Short mmCIF file of C-alpha atoms in Angstrom, two decimals:
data_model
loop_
_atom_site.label_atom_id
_atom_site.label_comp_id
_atom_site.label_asym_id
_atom_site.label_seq_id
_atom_site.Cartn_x
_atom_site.Cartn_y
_atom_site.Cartn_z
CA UNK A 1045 1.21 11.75 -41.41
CA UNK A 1046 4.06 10.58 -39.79
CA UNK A 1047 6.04 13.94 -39.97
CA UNK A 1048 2.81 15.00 -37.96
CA UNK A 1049 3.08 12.49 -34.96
CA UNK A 1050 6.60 13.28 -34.92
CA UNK A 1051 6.45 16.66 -34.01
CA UNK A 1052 3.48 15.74 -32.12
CA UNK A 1053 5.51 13.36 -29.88
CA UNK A 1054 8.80 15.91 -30.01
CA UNK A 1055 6.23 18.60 -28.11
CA UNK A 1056 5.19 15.27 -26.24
CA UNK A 1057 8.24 14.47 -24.75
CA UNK A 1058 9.88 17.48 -23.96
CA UNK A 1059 6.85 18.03 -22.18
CA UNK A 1060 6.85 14.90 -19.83
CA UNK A 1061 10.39 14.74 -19.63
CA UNK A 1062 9.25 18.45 -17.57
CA UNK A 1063 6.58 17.09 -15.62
CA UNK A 1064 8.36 13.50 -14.71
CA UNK A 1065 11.51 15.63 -13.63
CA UNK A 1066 9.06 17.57 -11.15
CA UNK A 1067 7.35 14.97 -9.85
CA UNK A 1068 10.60 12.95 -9.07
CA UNK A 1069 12.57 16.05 -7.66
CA UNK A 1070 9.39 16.69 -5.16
CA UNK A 1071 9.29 12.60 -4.27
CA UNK A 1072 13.20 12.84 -3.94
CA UNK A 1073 13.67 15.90 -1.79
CA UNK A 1074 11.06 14.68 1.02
CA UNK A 1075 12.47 11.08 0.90
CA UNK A 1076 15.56 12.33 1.80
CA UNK A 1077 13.92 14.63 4.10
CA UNK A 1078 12.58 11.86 5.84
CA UNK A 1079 15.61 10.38 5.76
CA UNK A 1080 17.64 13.24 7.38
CA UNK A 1081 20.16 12.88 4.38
CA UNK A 1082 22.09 15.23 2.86
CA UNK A 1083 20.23 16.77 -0.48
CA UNK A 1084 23.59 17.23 -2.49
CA UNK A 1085 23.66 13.26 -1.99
CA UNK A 1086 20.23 12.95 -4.39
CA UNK A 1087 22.44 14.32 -7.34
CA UNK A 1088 22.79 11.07 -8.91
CA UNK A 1089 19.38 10.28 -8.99
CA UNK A 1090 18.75 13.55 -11.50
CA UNK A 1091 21.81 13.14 -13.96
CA UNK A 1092 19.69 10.85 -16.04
CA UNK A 1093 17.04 13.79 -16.65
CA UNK A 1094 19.59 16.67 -16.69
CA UNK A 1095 21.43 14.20 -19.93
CA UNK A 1096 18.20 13.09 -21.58
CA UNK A 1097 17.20 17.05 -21.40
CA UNK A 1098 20.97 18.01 -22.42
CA UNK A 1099 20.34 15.42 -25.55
CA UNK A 1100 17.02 16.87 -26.44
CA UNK A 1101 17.97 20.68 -26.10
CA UNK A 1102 20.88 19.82 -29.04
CA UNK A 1103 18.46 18.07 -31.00
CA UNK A 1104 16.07 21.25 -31.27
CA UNK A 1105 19.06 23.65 -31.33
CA UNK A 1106 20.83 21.92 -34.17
CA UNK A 1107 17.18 20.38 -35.54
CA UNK A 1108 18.61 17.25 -35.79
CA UNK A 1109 16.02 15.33 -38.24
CA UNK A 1110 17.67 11.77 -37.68
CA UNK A 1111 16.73 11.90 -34.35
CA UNK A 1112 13.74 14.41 -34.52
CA UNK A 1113 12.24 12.44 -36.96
CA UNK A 1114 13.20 9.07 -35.67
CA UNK A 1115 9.29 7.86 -34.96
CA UNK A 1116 10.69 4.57 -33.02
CA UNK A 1117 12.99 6.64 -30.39
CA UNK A 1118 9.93 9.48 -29.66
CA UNK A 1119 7.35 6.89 -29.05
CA UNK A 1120 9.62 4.55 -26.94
CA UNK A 1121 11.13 8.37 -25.43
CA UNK A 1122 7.09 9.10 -24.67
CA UNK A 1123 6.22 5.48 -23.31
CA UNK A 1124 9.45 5.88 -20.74
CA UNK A 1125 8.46 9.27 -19.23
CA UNK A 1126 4.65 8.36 -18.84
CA UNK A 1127 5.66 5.41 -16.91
CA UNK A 1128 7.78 7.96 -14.58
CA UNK A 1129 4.44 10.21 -13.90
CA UNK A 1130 2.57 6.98 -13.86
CA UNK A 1131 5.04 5.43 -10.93
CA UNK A 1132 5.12 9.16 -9.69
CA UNK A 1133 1.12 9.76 -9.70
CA UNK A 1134 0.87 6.58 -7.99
CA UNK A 1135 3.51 6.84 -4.88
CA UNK A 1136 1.62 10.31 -4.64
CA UNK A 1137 -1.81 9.37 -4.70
CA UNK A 1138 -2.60 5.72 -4.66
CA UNK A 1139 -3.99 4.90 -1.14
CA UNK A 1140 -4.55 1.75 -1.87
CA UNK A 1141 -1.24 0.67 -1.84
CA UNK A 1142 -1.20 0.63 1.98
CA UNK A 1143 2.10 1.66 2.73
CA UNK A 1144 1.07 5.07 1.58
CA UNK A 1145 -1.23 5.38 4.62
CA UNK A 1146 1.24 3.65 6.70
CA UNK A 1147 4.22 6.20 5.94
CA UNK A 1148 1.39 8.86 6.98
CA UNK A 1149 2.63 12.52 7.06
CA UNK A 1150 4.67 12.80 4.09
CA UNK A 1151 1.29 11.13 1.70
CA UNK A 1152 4.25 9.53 -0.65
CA UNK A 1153 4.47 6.09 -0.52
CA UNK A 1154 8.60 6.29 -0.88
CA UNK A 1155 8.78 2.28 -0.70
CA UNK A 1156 7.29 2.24 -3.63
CA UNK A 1157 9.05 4.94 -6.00
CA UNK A 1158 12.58 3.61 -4.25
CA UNK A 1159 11.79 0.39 -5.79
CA UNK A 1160 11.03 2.01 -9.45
CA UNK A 1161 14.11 4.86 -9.52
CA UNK A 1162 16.40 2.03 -10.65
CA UNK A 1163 15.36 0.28 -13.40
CA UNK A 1164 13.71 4.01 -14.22
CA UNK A 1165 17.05 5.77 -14.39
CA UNK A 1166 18.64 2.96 -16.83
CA UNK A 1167 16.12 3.27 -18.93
CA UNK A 1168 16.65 6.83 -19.02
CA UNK A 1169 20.66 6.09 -19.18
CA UNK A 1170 19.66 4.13 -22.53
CA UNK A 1171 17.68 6.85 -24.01
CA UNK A 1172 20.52 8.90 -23.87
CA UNK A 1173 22.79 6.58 -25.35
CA UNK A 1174 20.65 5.95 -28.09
CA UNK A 1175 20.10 9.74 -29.13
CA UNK A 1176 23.80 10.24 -29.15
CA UNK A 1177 24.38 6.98 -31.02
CA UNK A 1178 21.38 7.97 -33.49
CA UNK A 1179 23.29 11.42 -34.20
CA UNK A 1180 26.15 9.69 -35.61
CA UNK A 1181 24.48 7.04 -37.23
CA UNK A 1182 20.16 7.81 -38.20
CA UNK A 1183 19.44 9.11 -41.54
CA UNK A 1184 19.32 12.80 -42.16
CA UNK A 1185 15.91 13.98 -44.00
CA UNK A 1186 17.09 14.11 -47.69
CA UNK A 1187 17.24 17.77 -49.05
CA UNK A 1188 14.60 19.43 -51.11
CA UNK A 1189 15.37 20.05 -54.60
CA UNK A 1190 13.52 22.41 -56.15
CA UNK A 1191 13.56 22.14 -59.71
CA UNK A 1192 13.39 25.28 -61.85
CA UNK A 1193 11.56 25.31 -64.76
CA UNK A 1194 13.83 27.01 -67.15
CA UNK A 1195 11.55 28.52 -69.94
CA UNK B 1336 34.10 0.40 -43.15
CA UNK B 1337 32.92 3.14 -42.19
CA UNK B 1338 29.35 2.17 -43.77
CA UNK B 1339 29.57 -1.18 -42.27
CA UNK B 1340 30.14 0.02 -38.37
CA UNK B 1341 27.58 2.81 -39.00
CA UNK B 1342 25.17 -0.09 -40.03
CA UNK B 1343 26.37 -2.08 -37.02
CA UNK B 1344 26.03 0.70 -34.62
CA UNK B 1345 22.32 1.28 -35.92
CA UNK B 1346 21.56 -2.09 -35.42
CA UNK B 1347 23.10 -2.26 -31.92
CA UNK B 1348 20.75 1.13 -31.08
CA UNK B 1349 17.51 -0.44 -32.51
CA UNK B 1350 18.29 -2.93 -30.40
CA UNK B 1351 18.53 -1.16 -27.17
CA UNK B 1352 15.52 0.87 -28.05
CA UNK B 1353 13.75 -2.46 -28.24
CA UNK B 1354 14.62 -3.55 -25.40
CA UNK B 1355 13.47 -0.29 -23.42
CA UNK B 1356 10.56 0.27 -25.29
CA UNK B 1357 9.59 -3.47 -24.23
CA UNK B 1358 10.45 -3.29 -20.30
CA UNK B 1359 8.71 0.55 -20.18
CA UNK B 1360 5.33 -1.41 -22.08
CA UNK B 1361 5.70 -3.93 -19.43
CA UNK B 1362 6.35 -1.92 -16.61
CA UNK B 1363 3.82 0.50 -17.70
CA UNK B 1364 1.01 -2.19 -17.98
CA UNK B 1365 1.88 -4.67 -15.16
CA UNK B 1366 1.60 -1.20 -13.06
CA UNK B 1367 -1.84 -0.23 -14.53
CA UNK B 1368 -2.91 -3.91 -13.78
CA UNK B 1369 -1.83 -3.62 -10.36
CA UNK B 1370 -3.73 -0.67 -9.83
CA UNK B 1371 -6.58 -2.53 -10.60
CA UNK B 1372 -6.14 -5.17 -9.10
CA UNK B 1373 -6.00 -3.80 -5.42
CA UNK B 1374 -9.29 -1.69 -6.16
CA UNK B 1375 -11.05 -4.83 -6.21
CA UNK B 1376 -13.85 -4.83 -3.54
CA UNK B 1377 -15.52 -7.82 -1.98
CA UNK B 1378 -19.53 -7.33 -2.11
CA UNK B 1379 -21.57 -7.79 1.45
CA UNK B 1380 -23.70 -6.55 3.26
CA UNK B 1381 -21.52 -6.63 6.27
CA UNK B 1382 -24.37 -6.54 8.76
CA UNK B 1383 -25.96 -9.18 8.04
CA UNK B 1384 -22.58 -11.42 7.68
CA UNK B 1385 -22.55 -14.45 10.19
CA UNK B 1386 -19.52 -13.35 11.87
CA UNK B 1387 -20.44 -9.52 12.24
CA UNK B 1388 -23.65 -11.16 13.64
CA UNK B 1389 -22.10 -13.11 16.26
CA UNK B 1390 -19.59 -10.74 17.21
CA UNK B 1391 -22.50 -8.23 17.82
CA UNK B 1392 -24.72 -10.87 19.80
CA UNK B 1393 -21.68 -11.93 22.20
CA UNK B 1394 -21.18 -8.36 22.59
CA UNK B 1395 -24.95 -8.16 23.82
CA UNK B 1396 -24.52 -11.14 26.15
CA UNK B 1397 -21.70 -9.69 27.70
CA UNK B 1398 -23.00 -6.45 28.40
CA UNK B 1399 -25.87 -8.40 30.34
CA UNK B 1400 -24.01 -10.17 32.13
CA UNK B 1401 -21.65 -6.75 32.83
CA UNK B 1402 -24.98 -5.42 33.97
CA UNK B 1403 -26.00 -8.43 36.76
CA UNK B 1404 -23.66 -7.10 38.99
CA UNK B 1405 -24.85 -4.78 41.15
CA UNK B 1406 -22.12 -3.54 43.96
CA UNK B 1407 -24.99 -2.49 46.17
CA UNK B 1408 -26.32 -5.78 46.18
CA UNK B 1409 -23.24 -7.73 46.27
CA UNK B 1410 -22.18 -9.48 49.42
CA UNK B 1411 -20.38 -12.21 48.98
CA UNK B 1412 -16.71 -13.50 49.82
CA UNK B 1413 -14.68 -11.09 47.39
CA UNK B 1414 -13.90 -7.66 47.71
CA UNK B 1415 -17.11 -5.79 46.16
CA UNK B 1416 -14.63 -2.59 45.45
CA UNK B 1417 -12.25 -4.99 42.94
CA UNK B 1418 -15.49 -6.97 41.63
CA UNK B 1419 -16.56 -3.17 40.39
CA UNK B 1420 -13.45 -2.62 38.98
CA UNK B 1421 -13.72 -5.35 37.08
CA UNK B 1422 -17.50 -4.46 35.80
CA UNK B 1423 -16.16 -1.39 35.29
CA UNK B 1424 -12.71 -2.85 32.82
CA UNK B 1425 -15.37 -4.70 31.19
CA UNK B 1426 -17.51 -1.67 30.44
CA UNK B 1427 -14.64 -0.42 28.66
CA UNK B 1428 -13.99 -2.95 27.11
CA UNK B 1429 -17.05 -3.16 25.45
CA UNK B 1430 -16.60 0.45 24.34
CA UNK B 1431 -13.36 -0.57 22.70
CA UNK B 1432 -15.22 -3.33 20.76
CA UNK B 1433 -17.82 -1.28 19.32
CA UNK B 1434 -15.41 1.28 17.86
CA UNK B 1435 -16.17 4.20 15.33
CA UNK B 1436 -14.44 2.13 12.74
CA UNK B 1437 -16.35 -1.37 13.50
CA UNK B 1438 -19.62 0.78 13.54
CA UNK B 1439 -18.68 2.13 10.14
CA UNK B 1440 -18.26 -0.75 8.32
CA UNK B 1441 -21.08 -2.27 9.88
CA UNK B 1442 -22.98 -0.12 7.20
CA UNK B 1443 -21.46 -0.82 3.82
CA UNK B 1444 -21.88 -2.86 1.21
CA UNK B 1445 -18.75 -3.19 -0.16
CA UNK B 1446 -15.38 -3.95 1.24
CA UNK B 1447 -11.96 -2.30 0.23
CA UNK B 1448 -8.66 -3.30 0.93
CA UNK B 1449 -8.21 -0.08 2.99
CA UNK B 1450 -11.40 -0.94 5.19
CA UNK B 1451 -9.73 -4.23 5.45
CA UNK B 1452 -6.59 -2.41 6.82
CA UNK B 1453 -8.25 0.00 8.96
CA UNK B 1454 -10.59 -2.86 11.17
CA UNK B 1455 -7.35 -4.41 11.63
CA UNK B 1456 -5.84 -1.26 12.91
CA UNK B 1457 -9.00 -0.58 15.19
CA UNK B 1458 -8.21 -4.26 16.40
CA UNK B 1459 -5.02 -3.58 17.17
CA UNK B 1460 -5.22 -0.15 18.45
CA UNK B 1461 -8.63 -0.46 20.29
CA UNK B 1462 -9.28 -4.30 21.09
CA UNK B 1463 -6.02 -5.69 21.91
CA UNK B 1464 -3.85 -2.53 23.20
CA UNK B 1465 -6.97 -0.32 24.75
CA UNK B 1466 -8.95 -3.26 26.14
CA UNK B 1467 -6.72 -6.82 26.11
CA UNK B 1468 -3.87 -5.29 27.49
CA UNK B 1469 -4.85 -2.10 28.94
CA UNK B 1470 -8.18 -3.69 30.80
CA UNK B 1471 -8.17 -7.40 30.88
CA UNK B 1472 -4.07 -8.29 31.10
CA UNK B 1473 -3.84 -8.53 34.63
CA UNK B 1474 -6.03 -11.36 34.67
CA UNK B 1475 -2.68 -13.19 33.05
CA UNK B 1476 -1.05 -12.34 36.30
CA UNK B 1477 -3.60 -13.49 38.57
CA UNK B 1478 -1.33 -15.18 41.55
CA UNK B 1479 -1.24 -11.41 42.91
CA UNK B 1480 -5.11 -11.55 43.44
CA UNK B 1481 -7.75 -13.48 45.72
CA UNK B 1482 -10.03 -14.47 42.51
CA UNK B 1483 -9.23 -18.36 43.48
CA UNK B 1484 -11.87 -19.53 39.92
CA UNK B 1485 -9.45 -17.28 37.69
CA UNK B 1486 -6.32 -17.92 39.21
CA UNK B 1487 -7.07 -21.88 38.47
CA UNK B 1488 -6.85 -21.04 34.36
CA UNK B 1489 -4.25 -18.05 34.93
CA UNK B 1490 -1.41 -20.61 32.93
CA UNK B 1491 -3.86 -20.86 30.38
CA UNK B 1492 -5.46 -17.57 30.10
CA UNK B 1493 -1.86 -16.26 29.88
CA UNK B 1494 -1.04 -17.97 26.77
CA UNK B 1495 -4.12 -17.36 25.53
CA UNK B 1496 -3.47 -14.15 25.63
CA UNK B 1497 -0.06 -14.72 23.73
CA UNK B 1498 -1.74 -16.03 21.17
CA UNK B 1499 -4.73 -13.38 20.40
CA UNK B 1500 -1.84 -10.92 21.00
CA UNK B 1501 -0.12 -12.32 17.69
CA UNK B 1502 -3.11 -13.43 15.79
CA UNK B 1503 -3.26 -10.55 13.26
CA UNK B 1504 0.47 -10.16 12.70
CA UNK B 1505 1.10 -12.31 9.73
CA UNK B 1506 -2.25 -10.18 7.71
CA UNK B 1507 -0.82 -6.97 8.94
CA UNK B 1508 2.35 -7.68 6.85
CA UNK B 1509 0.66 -9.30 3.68
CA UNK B 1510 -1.29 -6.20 3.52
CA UNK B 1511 1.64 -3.89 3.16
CA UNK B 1512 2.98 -5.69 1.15
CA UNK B 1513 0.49 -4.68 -1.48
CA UNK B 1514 3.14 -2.37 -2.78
CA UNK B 1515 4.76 -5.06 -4.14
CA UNK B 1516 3.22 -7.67 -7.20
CA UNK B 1517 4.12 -9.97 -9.77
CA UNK B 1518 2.65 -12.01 -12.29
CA UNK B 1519 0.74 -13.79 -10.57
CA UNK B 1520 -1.47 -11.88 -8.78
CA UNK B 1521 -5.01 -12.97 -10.59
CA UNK B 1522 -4.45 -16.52 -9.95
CA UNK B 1523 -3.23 -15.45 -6.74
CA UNK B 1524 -6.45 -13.40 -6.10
CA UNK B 1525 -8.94 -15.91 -7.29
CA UNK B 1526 -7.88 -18.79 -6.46
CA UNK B 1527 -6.12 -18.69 -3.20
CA UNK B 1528 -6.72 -15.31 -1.91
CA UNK B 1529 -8.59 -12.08 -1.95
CA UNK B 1530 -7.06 -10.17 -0.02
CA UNK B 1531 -10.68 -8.03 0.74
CA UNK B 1532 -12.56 -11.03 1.56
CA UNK B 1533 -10.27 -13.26 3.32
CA UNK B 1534 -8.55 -10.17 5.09
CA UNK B 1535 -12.34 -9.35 5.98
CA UNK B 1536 -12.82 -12.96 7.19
CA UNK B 1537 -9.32 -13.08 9.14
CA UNK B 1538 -10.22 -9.97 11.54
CA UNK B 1539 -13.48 -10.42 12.50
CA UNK B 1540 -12.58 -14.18 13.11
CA UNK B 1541 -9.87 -12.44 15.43
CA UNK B 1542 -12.46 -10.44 17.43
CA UNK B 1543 -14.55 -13.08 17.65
CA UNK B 1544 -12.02 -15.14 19.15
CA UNK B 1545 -10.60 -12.36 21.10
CA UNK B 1546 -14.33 -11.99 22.58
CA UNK B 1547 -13.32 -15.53 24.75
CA UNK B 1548 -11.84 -14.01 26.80
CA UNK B 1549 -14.07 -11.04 27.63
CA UNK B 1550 -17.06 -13.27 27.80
CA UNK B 1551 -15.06 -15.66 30.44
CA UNK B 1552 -14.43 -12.84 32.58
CA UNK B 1553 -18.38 -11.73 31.97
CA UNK B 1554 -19.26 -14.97 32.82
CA UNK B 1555 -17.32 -15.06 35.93
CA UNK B 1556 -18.42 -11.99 36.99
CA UNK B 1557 -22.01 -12.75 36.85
CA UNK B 1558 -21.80 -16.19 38.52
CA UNK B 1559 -19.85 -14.25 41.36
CA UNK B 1560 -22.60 -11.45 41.29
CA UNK B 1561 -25.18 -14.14 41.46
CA UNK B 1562 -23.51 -16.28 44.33
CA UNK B 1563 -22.96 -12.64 46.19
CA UNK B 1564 -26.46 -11.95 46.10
CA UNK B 1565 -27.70 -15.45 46.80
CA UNK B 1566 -25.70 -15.33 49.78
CA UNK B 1567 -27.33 -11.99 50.71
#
């Protein structure tokens, strides 16, 4: 069971780490649209996803089971990025917060997601840190012995 | 050694996973709460709502009395040409009042946060910019005119119009600052305030109070309309 809602929340994450990269990269580019900044400047703000992604990609390449299988990190990995598309969903489309129809053209209300990228990139900071941290020291799925019956 | 720092560094990295999977649960929830919590909607039926009642009667009143001046008729001591442009700032004025957004709440039953928002933005837009200041200011500089009964209040009618000018500041501010929350937002919202309902409450108490003014002027008008043709 829980080799199943480990792969399930492997697919999970990878996933949302997809969709909350998009949605931050579209909020991103038009706040500093708005803000007549330079774009090269809004760097920063992605390094956390281009590591956590980096992280992930070796654990799949090298199927690293003491992270893969590590049911603690995926959920807490999973709980992180929905809070991003969450935040994200919300700047986008909540017009209740009243700042969104305030800021008008741009329908993002940027006060709002400004306010979440911080503690939202440290926690993506950590993730990373963990993963590497869990390479060197999580438990590697035991090997299979098959036993031979010898007649 | 090595066993014991490996143990050590596992510890540490529970730890920190902890510690983010806790703040993400709480930011996660406290987020979901809050979006919640500013869909609540305050139940009326704003129509029949004392203020929305007297608003709309004043409104009636002043369009009589708008309508007892007559510049055919008129021929009494003031220039009939600058009474008429006064009916004729009050006209508008009226217009302003009874704008598309006033008229639309008017018919629900329900009030949002946003509706809340938007009647204070129709205040502000239509009531105080299109008819306080655009119509109705000059009345704050009356020492440039002959109206000798207005320019007797003109100190007072100037600060006056100070005040209504600022009177919806303070709400305009608390409601964008929805964005933000913190814990104690239900207490907040139930037992000192709603933002829907009091918000509702603080606006229409504004154009009530704003109305003073108009209905003054209305008043003054008609008296002068009605001494005009008396003299007649």
């Amino acid at each position: 069971m829980t080799k199943i809602i480990n792969v399930f929340l492997l697919v999970m994450k990878v996933i949302f780490l997809l969709i909350s990269f998009v949605i931050t990269f579209n909020i991103v580019l038009r706040m500093y649209d708005r803000l007549d900044k330079n774009y090269i400047e809004s760097i920063s703000v992605f390094l956390p996803y281009f590591s956590l992604f980096l992280v992930f990609a070796i654990n799949l390449v090298f199927k690293q089971s003491q992270v893969n299988n590590c049911l603690f990190y995926n959920v807490t990995c999973c709980l992180v990025l929905c809070m991003l598309i969450f935040c994200g969903y919300r700047a986008m489309y909540d017009e209740y917060m009243l700042l969104y129809i305030r800021l008008g053209n741009y329908h993002i209300n940027f006060n709002y997601y400004a306010d979440m990228i911080a503690p939202l990139q440290v926690m993506l900071y950590l993730l990373t840190f963990s993963n590497f941290i869990l390479m060197f020291t999580g438990k590697k799925e035991a090997q299979k012995v098959i036993a031979k019956k010898i007649d | 050694m090595k066993k014991f720092l490996k143990q050590y560094f596992s510890i540490i990295n529970y730890s920190i996973m902890g510690i983010v999977f806790g703040y993400a649960f709480f930011y996660l929830f406290i987020n979901m709460y809050h979006y919640q919590d500013i869909r609540r909607v305050y139940n009326t039926t704003v129509k029949d709502e004392m203020l929305v009642k007297k608003v709309d009667s004043r409104l009636k009143l002043i369009e009589n009395n708008i309508n007892s001046f007559d510049v055919n008729k008129y021929h009494g001591q003031l220039d009939a040409s600058r009474l008429n442009l006064v009916s004729a700032n009050l006209k508008t004025c009226i217009k302003y009042y009874n704008n598309s957004t006033y008229n639309d709440l008017k018919k629900k039953k329900s009030i949002s946060i946003i509706d809340v928002y938007n009647l204070r933005e129709a205040y502000e837009n239509e009531v105080l910019n299109g008819c306080i200041v655009k119509n109705l200011y000059w009345v704050s500089a009356i020492e440039k005119t002959d109206f000798t009964s207005l320019k007797s209040n003109a100190v007072l009618l100037s600060y006056y119009f100070k005040d209504i000018l600022a009177t919806t500041n303070y709400l305009k501010k608390d409601l964008l600052n929805n964005t933000s929350y913190s814990f104690s937002t239900e207490i907040f919202s139930k037992e000192i305030k709603n933002a829907s309902k009091e918000g509702f409450y603080e606006v229409m108490n504004a154009y009530n109070s704003s109305l003073n003014i108009v209905e003054y002027i209305s008043n003054w008008l008609k008296d002068e309309a009605e001494a005009g043709v008396l003299n007649d």
